[in-house]
XYZ file of N, CA and C in Angstrom:
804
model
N 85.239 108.429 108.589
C 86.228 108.499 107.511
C 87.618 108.127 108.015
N 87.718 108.279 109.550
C 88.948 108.399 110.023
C 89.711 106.864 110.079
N 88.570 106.134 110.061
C 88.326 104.513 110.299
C 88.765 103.993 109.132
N 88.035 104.287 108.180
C 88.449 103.965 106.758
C 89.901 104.126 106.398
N 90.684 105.452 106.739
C 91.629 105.342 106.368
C 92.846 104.864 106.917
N 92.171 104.611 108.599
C 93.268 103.405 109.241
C 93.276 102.339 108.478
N 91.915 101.754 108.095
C 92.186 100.261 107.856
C 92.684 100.443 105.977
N 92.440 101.735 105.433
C 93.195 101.783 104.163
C 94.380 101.611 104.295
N 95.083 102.016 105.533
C 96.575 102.338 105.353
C 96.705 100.785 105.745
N 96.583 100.077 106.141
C 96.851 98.833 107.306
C 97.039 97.698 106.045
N 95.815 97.895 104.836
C 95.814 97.319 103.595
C 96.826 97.545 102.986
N 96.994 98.389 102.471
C 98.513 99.224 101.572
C 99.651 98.618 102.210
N 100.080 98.571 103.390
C 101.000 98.543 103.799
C 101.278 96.761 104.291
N 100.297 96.231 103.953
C 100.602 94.642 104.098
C 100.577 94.218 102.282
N 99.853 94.784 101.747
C 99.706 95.044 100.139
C 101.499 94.999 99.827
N 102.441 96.016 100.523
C 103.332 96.502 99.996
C 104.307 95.786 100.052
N 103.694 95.034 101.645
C 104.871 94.180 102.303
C 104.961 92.971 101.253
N 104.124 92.705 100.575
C 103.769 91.327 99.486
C 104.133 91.236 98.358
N 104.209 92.752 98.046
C 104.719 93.045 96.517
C 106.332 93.114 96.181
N 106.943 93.045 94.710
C 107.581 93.283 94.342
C 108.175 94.864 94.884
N 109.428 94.805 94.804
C 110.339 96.525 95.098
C 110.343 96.759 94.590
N 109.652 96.740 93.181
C 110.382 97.914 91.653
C 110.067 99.337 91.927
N 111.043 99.848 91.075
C 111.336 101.166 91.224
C 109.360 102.175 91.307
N 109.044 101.577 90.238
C 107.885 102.284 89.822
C 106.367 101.907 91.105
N 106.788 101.109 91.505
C 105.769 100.165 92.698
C 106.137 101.206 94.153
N 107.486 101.059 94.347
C 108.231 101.466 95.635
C 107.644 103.366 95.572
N 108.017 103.690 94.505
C 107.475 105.500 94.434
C 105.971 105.243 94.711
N 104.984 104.933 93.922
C 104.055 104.771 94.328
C 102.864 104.775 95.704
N 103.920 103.710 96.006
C 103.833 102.996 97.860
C 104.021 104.203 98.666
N 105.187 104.874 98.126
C 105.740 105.919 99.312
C 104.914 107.208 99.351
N 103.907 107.923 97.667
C 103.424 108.644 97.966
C 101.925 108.623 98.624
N 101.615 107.071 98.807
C 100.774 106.654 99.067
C 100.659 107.198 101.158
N 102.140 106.419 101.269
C 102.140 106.874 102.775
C 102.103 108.486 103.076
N 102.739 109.228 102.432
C 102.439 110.255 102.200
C 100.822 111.138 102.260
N 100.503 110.197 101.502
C 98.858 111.231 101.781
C 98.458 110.350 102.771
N 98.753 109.251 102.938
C 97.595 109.228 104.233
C 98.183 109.992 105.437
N 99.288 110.465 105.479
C 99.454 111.297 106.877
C 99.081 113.031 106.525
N 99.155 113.271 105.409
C 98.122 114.249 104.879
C 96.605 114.179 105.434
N 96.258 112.901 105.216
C 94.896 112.945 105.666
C 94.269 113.127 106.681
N 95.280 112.459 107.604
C 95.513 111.944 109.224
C 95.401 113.429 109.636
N 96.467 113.686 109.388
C 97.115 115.268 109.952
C 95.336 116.233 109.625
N 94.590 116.085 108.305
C 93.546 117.207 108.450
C 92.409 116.411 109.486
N 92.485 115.265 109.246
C 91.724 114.579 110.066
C 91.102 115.022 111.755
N 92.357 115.447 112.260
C 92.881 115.674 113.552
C 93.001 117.195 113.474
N 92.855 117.844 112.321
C 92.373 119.590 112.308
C 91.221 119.844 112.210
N 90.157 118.871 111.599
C 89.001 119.402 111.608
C 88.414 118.614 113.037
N 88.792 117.733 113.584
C 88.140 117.557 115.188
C 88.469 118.683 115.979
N 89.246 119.237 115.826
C 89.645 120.243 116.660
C 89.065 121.842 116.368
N 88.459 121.506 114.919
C 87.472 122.968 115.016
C 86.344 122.423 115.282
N 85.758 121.599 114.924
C 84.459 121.054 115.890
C 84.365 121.247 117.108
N 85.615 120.319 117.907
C 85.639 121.445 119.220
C 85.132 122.757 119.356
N 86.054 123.744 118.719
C 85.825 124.651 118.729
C 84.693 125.381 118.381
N 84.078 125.029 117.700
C 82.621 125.207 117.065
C 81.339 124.896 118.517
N 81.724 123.847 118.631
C 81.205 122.803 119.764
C 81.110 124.563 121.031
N 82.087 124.835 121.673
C 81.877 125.844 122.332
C 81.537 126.716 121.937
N 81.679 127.322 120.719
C 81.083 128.713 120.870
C 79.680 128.894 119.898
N 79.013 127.605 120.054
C 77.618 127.500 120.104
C 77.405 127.398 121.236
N 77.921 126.599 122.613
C 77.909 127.332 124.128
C 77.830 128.714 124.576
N 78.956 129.102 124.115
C 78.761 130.421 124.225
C 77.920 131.642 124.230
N 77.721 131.313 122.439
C 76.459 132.144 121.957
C 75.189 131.667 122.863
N 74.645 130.374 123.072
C 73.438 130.465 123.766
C 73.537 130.978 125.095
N 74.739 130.986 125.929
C 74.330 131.863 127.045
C 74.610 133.120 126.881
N 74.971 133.722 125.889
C 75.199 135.285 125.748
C 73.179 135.741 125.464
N 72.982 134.567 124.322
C 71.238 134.818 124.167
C 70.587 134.751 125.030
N 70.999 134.041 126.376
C 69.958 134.318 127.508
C 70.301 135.138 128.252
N 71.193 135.744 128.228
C 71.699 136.635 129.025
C 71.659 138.186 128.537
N 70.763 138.373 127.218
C 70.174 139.277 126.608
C 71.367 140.516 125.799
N 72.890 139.575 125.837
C 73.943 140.068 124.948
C 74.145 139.951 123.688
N 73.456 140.182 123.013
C 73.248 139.824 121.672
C 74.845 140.423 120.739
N 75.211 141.395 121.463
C 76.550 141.780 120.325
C 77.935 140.728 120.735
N 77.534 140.028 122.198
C 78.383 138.684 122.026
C 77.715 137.683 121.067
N 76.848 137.345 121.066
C 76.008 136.126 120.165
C 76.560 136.459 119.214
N 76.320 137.656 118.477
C 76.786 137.842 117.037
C 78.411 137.679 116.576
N 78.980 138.002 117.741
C 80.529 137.474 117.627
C 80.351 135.900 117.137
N 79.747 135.213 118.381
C 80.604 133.556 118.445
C 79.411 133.136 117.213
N 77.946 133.591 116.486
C 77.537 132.927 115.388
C 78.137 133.573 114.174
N 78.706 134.502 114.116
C 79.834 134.992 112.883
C 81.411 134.358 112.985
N 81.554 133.979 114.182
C 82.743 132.736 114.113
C 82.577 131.476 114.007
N 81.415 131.186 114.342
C 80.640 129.560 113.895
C 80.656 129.267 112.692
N 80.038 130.482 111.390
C 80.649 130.917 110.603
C 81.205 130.449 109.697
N 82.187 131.462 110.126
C 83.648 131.257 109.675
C 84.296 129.768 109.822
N 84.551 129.383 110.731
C 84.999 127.823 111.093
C 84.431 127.041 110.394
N 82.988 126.478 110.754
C 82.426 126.159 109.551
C 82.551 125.929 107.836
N 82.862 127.721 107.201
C 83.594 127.205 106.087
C 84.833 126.713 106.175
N 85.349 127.110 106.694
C 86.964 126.094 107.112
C 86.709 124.803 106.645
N 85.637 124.522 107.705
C 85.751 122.644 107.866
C 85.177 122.324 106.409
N 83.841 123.225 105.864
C 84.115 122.375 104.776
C 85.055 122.496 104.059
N 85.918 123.405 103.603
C 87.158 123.115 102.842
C 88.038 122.070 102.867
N 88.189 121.615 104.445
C 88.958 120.778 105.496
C 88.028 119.401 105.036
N 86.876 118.997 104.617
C 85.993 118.317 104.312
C 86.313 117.604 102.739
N 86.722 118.746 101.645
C 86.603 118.815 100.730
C 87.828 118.333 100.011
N 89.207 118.751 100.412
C 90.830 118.844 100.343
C 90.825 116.783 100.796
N 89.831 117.032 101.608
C 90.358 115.264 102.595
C 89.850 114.445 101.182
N 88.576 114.957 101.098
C 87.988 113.641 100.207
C 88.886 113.674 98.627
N 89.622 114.402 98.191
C 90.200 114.960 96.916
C 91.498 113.961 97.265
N 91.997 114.115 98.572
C 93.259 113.278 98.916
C 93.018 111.763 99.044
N 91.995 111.124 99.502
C 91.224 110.474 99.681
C 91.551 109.441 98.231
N 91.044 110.182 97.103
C 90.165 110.181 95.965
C 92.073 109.793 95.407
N 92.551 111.008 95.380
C 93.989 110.284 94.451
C 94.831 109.429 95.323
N 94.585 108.605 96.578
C 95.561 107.829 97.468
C 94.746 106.296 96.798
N 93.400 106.289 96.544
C 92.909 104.986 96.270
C 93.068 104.899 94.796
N 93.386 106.051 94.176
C 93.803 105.988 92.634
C 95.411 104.894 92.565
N 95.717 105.757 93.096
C 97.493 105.463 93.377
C 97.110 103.709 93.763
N 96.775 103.771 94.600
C 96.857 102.498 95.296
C 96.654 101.405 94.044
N 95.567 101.642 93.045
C 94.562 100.975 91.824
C 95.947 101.032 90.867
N 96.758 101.656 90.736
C 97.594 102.046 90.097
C 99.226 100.971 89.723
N 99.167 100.753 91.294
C 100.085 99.560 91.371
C 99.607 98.443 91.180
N 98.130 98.152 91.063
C 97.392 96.976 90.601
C 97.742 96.666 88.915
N 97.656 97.652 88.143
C 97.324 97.952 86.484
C 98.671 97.584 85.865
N 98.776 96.884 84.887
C 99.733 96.952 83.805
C 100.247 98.237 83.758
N 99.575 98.787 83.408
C 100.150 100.458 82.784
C 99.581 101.463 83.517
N 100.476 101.689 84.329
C 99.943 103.141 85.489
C 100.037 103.978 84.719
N 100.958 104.439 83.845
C 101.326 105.767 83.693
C 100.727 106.813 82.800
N 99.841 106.168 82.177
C 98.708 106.791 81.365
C 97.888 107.693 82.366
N 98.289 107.322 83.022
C 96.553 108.190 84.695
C 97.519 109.395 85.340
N 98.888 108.966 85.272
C 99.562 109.675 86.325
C 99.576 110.898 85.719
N 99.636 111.571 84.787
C 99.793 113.267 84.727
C 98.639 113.447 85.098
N 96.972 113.052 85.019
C 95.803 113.380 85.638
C 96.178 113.853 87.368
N 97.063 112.320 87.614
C 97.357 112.298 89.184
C 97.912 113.851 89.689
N 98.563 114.114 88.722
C 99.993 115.399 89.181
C 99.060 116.609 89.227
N 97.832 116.567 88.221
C 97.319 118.036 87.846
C 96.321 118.280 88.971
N 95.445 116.830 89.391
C 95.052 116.897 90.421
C 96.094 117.549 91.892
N 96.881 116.888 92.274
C 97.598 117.486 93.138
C 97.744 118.968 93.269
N 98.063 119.480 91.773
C 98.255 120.766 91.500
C 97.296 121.826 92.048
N 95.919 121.215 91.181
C 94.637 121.842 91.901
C 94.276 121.787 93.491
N 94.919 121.320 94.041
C 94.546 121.057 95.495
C 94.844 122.313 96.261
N 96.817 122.201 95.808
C 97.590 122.962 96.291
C 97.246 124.278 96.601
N 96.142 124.945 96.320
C 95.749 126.604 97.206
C 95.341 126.179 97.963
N 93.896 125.366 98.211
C 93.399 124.849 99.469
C 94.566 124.480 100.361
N 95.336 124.010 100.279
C 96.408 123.318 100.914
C 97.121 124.160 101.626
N 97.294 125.021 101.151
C 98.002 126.634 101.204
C 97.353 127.204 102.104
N 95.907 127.587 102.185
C 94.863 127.809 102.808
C 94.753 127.685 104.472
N 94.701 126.212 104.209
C 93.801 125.484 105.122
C 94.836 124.984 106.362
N 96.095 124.449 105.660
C 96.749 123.744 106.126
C 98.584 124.139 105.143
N 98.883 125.131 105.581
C 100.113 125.330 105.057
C 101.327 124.202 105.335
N 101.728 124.167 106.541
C 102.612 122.803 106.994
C 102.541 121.781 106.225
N 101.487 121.379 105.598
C 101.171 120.287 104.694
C 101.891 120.505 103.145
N 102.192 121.771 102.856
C 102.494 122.371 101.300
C 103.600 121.193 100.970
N 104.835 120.592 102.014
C 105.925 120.340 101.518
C 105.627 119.039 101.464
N 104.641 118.675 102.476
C 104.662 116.903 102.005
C 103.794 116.725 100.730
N 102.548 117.966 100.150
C 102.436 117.821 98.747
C 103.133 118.059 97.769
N 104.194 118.733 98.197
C 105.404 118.437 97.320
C 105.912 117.299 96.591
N 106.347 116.413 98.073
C 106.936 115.134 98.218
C 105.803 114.154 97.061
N 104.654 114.573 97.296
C 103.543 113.601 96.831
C 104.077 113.699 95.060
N 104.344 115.232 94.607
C 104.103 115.326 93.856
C 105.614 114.983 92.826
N 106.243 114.974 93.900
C 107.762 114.184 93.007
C 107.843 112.961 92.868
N 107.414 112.173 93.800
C 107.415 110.926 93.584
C 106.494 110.645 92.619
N 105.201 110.986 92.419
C 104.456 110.788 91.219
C 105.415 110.994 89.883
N 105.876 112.424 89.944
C 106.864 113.251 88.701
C 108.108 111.952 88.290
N 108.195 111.683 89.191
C 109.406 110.743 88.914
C 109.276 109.350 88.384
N 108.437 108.859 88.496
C 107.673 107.703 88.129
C 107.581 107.895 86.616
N 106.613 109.273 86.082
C 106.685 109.872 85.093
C 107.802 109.968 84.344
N 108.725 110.217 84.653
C 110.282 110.578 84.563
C 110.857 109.372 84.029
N 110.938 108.338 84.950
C 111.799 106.921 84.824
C 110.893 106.278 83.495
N 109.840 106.407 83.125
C 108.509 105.711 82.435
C 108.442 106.141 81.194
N 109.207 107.031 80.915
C 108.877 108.179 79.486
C 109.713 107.627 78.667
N 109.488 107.053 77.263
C 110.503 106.673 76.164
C 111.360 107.663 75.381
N 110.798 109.061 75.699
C 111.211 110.122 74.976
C 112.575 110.832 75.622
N 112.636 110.505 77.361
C 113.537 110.792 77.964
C 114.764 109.489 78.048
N 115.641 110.342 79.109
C 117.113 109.131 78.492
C 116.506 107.718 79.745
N 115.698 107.459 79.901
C 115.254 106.439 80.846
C 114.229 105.631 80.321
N 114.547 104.171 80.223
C 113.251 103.501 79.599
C 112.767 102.416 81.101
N 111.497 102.697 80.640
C 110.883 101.390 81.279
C 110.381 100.009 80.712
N 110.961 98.830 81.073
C 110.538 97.989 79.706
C 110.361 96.217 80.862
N 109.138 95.812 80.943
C 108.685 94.390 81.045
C 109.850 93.181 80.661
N 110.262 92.646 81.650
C 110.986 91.608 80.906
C 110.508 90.071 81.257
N 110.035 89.634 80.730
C 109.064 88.383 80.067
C 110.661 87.374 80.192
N 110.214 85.981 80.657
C 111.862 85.318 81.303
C 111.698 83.986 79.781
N 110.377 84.075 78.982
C 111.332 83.725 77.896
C 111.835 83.549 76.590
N 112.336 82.937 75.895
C 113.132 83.281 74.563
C 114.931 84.055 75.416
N 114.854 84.506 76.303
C 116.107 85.112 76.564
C 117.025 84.387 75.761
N 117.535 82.982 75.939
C 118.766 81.811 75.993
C 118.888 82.316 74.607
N 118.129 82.767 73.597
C 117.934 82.637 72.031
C 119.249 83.761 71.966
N 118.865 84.557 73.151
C 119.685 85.992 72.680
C 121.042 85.268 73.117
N 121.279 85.076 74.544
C 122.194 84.506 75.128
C 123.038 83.439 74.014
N 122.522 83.455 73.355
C 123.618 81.947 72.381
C 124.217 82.521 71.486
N 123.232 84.157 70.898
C 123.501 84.904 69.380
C 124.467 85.273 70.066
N 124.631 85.925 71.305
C 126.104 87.117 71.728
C 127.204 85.947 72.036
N 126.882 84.351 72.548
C 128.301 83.806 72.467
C 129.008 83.370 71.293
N 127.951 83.383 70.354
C 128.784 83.168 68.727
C 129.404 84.438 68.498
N 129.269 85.515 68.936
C 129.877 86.865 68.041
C 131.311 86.471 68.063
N 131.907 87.074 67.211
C 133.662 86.807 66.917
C 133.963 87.551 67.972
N 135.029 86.960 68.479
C 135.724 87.663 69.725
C 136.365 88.913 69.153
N 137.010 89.240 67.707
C 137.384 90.306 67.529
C 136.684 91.481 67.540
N 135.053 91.591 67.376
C 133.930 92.371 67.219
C 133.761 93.133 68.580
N 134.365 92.235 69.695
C 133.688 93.065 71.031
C 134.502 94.615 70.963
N 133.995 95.235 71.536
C 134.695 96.496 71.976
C 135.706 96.737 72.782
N 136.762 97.798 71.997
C 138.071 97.602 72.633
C 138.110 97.939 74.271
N 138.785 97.489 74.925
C 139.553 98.429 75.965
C 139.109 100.003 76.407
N 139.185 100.663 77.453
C 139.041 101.801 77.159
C 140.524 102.188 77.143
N 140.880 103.520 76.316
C 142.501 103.581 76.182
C 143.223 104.033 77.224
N 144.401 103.818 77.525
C 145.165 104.051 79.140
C 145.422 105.459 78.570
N 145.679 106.082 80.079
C 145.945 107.575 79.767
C 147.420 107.581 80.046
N 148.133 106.348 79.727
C 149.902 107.115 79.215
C 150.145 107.989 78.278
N 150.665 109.304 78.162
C 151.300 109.703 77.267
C 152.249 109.085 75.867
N 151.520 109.086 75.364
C 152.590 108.969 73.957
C 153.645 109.737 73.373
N 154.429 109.322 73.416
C 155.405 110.317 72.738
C 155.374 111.332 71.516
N 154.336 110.116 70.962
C 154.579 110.914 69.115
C 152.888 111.013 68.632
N 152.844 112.020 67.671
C 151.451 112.381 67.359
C 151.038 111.179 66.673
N 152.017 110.037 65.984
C 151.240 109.220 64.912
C 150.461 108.448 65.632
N 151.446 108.108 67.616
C 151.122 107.192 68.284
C 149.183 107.551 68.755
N 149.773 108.537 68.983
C 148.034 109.492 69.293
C 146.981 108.920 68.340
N 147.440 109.194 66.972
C 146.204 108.942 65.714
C 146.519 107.462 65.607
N 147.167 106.802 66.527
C 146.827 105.249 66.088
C 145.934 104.666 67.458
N 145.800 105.618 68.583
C 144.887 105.706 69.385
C 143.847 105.458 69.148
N 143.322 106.632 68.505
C 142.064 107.002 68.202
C 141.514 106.493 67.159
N 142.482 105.666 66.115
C 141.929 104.769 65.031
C 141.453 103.244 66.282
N 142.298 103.086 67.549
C 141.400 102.000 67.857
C 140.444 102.179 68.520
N 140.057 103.459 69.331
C 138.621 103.545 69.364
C 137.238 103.540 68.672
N 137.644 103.406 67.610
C 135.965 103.801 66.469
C 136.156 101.941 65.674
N 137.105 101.212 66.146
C 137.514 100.197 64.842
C 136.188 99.044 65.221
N 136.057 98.135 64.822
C 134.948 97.136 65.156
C 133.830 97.071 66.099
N 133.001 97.593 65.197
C 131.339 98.077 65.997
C 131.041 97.087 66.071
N 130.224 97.227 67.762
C 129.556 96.078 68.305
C 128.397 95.587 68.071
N 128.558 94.100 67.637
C 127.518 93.081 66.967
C 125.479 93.860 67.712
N 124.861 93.657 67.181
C 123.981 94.198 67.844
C 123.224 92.770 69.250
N 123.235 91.796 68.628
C 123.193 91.281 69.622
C 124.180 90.709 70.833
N 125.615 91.676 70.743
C 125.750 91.264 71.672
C 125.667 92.345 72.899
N 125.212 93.899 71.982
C 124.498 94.800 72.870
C 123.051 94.545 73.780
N 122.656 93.805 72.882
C 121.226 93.261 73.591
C 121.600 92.411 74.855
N 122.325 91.487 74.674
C 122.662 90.910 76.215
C 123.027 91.545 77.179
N 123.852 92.863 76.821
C 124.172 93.824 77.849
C 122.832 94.338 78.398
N 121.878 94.851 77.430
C 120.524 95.314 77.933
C 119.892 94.501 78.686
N 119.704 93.561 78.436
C 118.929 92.419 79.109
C 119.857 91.877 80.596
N 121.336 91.987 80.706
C 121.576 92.322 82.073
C 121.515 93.110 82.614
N 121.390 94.181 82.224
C 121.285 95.166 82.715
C 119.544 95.448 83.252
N 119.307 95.036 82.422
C 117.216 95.313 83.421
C 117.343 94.757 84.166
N 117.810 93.126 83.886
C 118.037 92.247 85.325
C 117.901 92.772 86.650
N 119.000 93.630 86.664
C 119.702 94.126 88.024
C 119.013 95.043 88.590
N 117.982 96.220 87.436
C 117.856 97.226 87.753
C 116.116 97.287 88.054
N 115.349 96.405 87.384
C 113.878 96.080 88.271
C 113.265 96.524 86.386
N 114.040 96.017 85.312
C 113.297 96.243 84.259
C 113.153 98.333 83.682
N 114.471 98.897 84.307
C 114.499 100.515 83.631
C 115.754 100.499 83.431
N 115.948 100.483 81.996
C 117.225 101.528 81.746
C 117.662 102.861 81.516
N 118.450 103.149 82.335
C 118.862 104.419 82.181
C 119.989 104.748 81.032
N 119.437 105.049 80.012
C 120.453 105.391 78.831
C 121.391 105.850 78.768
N 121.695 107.218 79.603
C 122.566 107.764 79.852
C 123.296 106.898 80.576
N 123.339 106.396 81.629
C 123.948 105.292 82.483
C 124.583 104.306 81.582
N 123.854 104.077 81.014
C 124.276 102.636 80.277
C 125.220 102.888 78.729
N 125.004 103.886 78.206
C 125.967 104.127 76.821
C 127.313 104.311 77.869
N 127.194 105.346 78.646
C 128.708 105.545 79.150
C 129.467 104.120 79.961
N 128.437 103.809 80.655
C 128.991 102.028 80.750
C 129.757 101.482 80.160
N 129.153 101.518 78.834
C 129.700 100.135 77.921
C 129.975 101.023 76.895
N 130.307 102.410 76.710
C 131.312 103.009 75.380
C 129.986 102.909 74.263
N 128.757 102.635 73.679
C 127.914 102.306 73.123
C 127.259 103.937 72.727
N 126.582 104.096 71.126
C 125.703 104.940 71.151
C 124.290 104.919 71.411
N 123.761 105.692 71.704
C 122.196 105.440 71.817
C 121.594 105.036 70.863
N 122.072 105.164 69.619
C 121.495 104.844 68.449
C 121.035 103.083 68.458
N 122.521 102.682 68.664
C 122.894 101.398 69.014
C 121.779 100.342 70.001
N 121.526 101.217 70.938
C 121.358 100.480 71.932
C 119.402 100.783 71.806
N 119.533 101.553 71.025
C 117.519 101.528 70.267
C 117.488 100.554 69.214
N 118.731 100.063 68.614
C 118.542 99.071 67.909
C 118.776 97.613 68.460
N 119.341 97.789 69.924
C 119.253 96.388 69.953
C 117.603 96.413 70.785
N 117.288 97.168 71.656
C 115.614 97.243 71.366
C 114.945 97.082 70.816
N 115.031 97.359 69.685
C 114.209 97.124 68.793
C 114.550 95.810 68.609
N 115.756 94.720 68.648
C 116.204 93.760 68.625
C 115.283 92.285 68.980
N 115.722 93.113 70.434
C 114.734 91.877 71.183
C 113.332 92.223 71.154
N 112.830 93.442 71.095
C 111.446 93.061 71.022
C 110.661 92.686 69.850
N 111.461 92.702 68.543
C 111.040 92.122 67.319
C 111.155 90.140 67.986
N 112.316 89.937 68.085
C 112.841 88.817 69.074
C 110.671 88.169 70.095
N 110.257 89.445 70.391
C 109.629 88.712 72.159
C 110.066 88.906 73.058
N 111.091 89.084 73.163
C 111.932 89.147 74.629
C 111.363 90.162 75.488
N 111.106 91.470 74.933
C 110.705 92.300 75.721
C 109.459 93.400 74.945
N 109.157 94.145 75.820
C 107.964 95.216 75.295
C 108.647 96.621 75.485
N 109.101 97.549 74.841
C 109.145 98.735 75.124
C 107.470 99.427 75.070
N 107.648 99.969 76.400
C 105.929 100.951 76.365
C 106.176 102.026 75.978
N 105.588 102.695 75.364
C 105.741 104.088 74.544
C 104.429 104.903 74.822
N 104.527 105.893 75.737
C 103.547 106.541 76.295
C 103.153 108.133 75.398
């Protein structure tokens, strides 16, 4: 098994070297390295109760010829014991095993994220054995289990973070609608923080913040640079305070371009 998961990791990691960095690929990759030193690490605990096993089936047979039977019964009630160990140690590997080649299948698929709360609950279930068997290990199933969570996180349409495919074309279509917009339509300035003298000056402030709402497509070009840069996720929150914009706004220029083609919002 130990073989297998050298040459698993050796795959993954020339796999990784080949692939794209996106955000959702890169988490993936990393909890990937993650369990395999999970694995490694029990790998190299259960040789070492074999060892141990290994002697005190030595043991016990010369205590049996040597007509000590209340030693025998020690080292075959610790044979035992160890024993169930290893299979637990047996059992935890192949479970880790089992969600590292998931993961791996995962960065292959259009749409990972349908599998991944399976991924998390699995993890979840592990975690007593883990506890068990191999405590030191608890924090890198941690690690396993945020980077999965987060993936989740960045991927969810319901939260302020979208994940969205951007397909390279029809763009120019959008690109031409936002250079016709009237230059008066863009959004003002943000306002300087001089003091005004007089309250009217104040309420003539704040009449130019709300005055000429922005064209919707020329919010969409902002979106569409903005995935550019960012590997295809916007962060909503990020991006209204950016550009002064409501969320409302900026689901409608979504909805924009993907009526448009331009893009797919996934909705999980």
């Amino acid at each position: 098994m130990s073989s297998a998961v050298a040459r698993g990791g050796l795959l993954s990691r020339i796999i990784w070297a080949l692939k794209p960095k996106d955000p959702t690929t890169k988490n993936l990759y990393d909890a990937i390295v993650i369990l395999e030193r999970m694995i490694n690490s029990l790998e190299s605990s259960k040789r070492s109760l074999k060892a141990v096993v290994d002697e005190h089936a030595k043991r016990s047979k010369m205590a049996a010829q040597d007509g000590k039977t209340e030693f025998q019964a020690i080292f075959d009630e610790e044979i035992k014991h160890i024993s169930s160990l290893m299979a637990i140690f047996e059992k935890v590997t192949y479970d880790l095993l089992r969600v590292r080649y998931r993961l791996e299948t995962l960065t292959l698929v259009e749409e990972p994220m349908k599998m991944l709360p399976e991924v998390i609950r699995e993890l979840q279930d592990l975690r007593p054995e883990v506890e068990r068997i191999a405590p030191e290990l608890t924090t890198m199933l941690n690690e396993v289990e945020r980077k999965v969570s987060s993936i989740i996180a960045v991927s969810n349409l319901g939260t302020s973070t979208l994940t969205l495919p951007l397909p390279k074309k029809q763009v120019q279509e959008v690109q031409a609608d936002a250079k016709t917009a009237a230059p008066a339509q863009l959004p003002p300035l943000p306002p300087t923080e001089t003091p005004l003298p007089s309250r009217q000056g104040r309420v003539e402030k704040r009449d130019v913040a709300v005055e000429a709402p922005v064209p919707t497509n020329v919010v969409a070009q902002w979106v569409l640079d903005e995935l550019r840069g960012s590997g295809g996720i916007l962060d909503l929150s990020s991006f209204t305070s950016k550009f002064r914009v409501s969320k409302e706004k900026v689901f409608e220029a979504l909805r924009y371009l993907e009526e448009k083609g331009i893009i797919k919002v996934k909705r999980y």
